[in-house]
CSV table of C-alpha atoms and ligand atoms in Angstrom, one decimal:
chain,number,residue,atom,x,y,z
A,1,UNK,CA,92.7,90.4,92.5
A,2,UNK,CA,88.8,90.5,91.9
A,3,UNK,CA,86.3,89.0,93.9
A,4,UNK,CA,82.5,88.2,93.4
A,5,UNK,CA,80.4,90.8,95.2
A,6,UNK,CA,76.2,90.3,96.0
A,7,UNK,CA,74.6,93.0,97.4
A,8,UNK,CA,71.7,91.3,100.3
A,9,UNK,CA,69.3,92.9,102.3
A,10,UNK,CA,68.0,91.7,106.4
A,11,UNK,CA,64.9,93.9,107.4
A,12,UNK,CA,64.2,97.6,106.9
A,13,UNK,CA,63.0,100.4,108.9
A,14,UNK,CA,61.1,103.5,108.6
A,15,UNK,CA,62.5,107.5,108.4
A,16,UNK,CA,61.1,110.2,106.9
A,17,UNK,CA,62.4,111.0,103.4
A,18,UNK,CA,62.8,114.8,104.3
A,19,UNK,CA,64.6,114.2,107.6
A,20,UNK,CA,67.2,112.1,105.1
A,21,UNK,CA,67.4,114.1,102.4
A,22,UNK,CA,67.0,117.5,101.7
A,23,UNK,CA,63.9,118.6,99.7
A,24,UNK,CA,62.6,115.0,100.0
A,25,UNK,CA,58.6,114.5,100.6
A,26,UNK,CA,57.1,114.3,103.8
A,27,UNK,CA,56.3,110.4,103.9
A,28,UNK,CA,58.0,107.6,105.4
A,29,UNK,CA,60.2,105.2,103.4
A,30,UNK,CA,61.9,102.3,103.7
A,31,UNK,CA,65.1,102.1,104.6
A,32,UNK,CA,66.2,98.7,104.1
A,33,UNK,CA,69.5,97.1,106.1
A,34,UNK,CA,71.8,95.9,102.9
A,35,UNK,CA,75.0,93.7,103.7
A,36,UNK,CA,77.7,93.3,100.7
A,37,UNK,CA,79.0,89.5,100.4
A,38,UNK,CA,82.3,89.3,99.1
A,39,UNK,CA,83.0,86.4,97.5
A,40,UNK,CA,87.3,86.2,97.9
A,41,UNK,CA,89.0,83.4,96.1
A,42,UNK,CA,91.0,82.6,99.3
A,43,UNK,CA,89.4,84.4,101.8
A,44,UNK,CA,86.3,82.7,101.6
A,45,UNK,CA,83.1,84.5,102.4
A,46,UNK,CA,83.6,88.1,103.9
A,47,UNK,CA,80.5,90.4,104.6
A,48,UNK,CA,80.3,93.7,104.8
A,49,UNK,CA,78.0,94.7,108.0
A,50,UNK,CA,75.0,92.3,108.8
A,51,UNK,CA,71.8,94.0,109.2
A,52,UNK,CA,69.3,93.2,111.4
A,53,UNK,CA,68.6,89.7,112.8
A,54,UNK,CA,66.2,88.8,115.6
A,55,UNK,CA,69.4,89.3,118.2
A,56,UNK,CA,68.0,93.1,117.7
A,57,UNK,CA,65.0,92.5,119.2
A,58,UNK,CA,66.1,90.8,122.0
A,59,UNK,CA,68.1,93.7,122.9
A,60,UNK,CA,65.6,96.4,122.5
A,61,UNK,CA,62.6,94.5,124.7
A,62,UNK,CA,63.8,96.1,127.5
A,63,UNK,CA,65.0,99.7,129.5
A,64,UNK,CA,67.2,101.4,127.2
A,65,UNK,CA,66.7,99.6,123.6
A,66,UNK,CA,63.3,99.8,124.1
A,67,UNK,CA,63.6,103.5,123.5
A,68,UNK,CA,65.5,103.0,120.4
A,69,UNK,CA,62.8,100.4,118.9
A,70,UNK,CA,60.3,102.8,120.1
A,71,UNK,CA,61.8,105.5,117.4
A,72,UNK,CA,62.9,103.5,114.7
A,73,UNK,CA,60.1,100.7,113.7
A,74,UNK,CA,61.7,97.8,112.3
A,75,UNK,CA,60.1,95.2,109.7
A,76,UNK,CA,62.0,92.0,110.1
A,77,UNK,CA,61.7,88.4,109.7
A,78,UNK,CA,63.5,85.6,110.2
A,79,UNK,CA,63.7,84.6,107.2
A,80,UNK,CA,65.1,87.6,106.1
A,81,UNK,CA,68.9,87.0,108.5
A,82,UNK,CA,71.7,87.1,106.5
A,83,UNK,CA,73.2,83.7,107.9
A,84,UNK,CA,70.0,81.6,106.4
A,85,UNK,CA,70.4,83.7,103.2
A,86,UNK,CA,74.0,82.4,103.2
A,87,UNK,CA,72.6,79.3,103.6
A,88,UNK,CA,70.1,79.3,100.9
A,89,UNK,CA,73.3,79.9,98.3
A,90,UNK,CA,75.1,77.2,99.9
A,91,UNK,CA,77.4,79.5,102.2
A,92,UNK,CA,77.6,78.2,105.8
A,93,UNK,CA,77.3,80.9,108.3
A,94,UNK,CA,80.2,78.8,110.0
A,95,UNK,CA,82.5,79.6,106.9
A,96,UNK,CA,82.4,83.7,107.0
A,97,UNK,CA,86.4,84.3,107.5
A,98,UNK,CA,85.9,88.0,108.0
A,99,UNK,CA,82.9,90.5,109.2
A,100,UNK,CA,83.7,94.2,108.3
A,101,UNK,CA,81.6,96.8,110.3
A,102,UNK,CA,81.8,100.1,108.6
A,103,UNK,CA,80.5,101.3,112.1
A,104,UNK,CA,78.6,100.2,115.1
A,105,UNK,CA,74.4,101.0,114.8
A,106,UNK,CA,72.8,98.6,115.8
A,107,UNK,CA,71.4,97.7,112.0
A,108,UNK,CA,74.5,96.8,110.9
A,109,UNK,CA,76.0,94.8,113.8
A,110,UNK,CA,72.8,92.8,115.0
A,111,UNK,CA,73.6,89.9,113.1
A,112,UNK,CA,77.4,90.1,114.7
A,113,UNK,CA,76.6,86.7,116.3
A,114,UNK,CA,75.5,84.5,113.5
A,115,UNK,CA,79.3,83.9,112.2
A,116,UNK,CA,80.9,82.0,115.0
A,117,UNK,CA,84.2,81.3,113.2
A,118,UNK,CA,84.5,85.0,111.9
A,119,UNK,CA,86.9,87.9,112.3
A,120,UNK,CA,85.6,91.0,112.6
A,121,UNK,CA,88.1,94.4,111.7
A,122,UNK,CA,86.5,97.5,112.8
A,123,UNK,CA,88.1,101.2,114.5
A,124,UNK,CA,89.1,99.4,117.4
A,125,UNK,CA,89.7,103.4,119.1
A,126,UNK,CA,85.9,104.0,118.2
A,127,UNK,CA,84.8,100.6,119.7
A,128,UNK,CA,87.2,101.7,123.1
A,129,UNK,CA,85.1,104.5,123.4
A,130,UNK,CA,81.5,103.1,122.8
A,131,UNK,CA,82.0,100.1,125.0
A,132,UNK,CA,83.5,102.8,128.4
A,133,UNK,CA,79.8,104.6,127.6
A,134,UNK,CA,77.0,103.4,130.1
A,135,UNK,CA,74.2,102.0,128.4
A,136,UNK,CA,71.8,105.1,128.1
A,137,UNK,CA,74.9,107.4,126.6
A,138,UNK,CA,75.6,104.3,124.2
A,139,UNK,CA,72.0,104.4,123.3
A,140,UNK,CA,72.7,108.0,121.7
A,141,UNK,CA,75.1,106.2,119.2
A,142,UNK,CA,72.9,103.6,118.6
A,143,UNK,CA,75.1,101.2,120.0
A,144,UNK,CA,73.4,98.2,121.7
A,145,UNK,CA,76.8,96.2,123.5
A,146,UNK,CA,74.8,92.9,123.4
A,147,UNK,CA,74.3,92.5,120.2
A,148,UNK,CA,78.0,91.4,119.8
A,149,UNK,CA,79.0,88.2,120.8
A,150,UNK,CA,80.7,87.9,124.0
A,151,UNK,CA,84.9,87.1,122.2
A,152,UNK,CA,84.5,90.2,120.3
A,153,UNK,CA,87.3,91.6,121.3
A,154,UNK,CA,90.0,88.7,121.1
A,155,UNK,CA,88.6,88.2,117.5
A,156,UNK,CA,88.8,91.7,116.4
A,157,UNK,CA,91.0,93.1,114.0
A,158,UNK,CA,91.9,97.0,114.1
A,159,UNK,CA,91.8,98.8,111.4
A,160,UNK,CA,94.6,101.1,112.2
A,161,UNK,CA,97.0,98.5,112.5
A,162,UNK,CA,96.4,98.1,108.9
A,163,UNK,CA,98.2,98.2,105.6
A,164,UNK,CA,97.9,101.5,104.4
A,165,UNK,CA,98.0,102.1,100.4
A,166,UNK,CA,97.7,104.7,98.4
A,167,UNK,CA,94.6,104.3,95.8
A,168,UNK,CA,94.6,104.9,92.1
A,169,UNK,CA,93.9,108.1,90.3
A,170,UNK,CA,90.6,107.0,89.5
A,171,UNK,CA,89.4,107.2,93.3
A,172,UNK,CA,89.9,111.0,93.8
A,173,UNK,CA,90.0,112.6,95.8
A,174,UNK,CA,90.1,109.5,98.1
A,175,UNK,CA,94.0,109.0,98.0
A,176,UNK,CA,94.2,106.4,100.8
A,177,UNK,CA,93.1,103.3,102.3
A,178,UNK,CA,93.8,99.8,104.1
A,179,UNK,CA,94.4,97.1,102.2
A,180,UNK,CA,92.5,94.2,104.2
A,181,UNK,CA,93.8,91.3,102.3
A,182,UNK,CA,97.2,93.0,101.0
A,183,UNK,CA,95.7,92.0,97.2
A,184,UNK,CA,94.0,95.2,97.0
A,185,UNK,CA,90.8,93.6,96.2
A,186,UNK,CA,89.1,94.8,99.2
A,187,UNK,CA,90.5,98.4,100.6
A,188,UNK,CA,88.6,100.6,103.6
A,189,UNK,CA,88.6,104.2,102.8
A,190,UNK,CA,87.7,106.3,105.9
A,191,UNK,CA,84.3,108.4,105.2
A,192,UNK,CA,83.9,110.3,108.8
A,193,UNK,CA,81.1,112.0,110.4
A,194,UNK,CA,78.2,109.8,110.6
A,195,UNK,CA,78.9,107.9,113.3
A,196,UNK,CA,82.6,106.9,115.7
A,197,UNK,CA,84.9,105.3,113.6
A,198,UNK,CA,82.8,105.4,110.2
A,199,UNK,CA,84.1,103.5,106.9
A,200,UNK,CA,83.5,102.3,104.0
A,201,UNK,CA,85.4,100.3,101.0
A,202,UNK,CA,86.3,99.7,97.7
A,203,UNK,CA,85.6,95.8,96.4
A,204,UNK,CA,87.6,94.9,93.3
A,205,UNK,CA,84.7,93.3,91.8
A,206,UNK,CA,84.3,92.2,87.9
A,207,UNK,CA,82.9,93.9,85.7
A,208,UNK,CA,82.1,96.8,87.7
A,209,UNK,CA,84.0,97.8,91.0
A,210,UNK,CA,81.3,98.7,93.9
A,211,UNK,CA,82.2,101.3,96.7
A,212,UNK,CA,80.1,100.6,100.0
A,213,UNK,CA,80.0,103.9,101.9
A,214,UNK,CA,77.3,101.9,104.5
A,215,UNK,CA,76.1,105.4,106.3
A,216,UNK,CA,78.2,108.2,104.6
A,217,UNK,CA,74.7,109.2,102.7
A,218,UNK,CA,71.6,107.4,102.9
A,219,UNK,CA,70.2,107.8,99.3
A,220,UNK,CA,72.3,108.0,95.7
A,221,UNK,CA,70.5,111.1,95.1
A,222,UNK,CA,72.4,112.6,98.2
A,223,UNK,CA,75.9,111.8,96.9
A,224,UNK,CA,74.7,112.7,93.2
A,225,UNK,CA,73.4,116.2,93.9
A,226,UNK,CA,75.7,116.7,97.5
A,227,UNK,CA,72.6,117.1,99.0
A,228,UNK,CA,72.8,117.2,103.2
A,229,UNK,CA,70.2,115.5,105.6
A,230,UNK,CA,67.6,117.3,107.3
A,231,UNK,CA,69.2,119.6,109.9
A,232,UNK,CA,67.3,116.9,113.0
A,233,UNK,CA,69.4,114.2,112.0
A,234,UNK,CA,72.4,115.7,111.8
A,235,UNK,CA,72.5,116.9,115.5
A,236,UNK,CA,71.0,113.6,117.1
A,237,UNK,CA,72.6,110.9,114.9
A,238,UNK,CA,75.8,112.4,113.6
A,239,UNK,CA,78.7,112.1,115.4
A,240,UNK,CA,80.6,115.2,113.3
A,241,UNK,CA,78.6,117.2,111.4
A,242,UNK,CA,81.6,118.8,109.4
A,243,UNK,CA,83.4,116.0,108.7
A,244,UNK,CA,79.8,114.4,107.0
A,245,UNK,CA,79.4,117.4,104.7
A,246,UNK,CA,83.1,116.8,103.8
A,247,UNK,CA,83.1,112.9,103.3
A,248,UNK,CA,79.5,113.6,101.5
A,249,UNK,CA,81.2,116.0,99.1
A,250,UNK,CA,84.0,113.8,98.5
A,251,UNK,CA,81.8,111.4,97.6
A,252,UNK,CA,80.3,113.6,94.9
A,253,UNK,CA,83.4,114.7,93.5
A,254,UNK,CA,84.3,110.8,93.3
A,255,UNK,CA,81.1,110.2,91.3
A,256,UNK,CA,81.3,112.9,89.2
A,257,UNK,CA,85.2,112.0,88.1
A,258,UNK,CA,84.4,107.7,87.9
A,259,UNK,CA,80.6,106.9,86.4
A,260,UNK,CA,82.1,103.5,86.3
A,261,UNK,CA,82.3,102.9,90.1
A,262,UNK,CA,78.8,101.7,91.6
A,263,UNK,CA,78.4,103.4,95.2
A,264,UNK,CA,76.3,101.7,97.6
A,265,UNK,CA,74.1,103.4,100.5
A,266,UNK,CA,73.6,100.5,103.0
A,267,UNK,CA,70.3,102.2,103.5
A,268,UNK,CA,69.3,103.7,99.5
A,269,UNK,CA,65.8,102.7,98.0
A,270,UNK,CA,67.0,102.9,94.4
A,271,UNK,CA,70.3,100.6,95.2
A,272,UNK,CA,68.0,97.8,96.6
A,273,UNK,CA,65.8,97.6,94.0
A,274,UNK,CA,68.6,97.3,91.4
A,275,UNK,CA,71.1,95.4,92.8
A,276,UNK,CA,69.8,93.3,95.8
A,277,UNK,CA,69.4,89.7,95.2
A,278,UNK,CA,67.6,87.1,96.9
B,1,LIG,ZN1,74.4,104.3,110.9
């Protein structure tokens, strides 16, 4: 089964190249907050992650997201939500059958409340342990809890009560993943290490098949040339260090055996300007 995939994008923030990649240059960039929209022919609309939205500044006015605006400078305007660019293609926000978060910072979850009607699937285990942290230790995740609507929970999905399939030759050395329609058109492949619970997937999309990795590198060049971040980020973001450097090599090895497969940084420069439409 193939679906339509768009690749959007809702705000961006600042980092310094060479705390993202190694040997980058010493300026800040962009780092723009992209959400996939699946298009499913039964399914309806299904995104992957949701960016930023003004919910994320409601959070972070206030002791602890202040903290967190404070060292990440986000560029954002309305306009820019994912649920009136939706809109603008004809999409209620109402209709979104399904939410996927590939993990729980608060750039790709602060538009969580926008989709009324959806589902979300996440690492429910992950989610456990994020939501039993006080609010300053969830901080050090980058988790802001009211950024996700209040029913969360009773319209949650878990991932690891999933289908589990084993994936084509073409994806190794990913052998594995969770079928989230049991069509095989959309498929999570676990990509660990940057954050609790961290996924991506693979969307069956015509002509080309995309894989969105959302954090599992930040730029293409990192996956192309297996090139780590900075040692800073690693220690303060990363929730497993190892496991990054293995999903991040994985990744490389994926590339280097399938040209054919577009991966997609949620966060990469060169991605945006080639594939995002408005
Ligand atoms: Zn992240």
């Amino acid at each position: 089964m193939t679906v339509r995939f768009s690749l959007l994008s809702a705000g961006y923030c600042l980092n310094h190249e060479h705390l993202s990649l190694a040997g980058g240059r010493r300026v800040a960039i962009k780092f723009p907050a992209m959400v996939g929209l699946i298009e499913h022919p039964q399914a309806g609309p299904v995104l992957f992650d949701t960016g930023y939205a003004n919910h994320f500044f409601d959070e972070t006015r206030g002791f602890p997201g202040n903290i967190y605006a404070k060292i990440t400078p986000v560029f954002y305007n309305e306009d820019e939500s994912i649920a009136r660019q939706l809109l603008a293609r004809g999409i209620q926000p109402a209709d979104v059958s399904l939410v996927i978060l590939s993990h729980f910072h608060a750039d790709h979850v602060a538009g969580a409340k926008d989709f009324p009607n959806a589902r979300f699937v996440c690492y429910e285990g992950s989610y456990r342990k994020l939501r039993t942290m006080n609010r300053v230790r969830a901080l050090t995740h980058a988790y802001l809890p009211g950024l996700l609507p209040k029913d969360f929970e009773s319209r949650t999905t878990a991932l690891e009560q999933g289908l589990r399939v084993e994936l084509p030759e073409k994806f190794r050395p990913f052998t594995e993943g969770i079928d989230l329609f049991g069509d095989r058109s959309v498929i999570a492949v676990d990509l660990p290490g940057h954050a609790l619970g961290h996924f991506g997937v693979l969307v069956d999309a015509a002509p080309r098949p995309y894989f969105l990795v959302g954090d599992a590198c930040w730029h293409s060049r990192s996956y192309r040339e297996d090139l780590m971040p900075h040692w800073l980020p690693q220690r303060i973001v990363f929730s497993d260090r190892q496991a990054y450097r293995e999903s991040l090599h994985r990744m490389h090895e994926l590339h280097q055996g399938n040209q054919d497969l577009i991966i997609v940084p949620s966060h990469c420069g060169e991605i945006y300007d080639a594939l995002v439409t408005h």
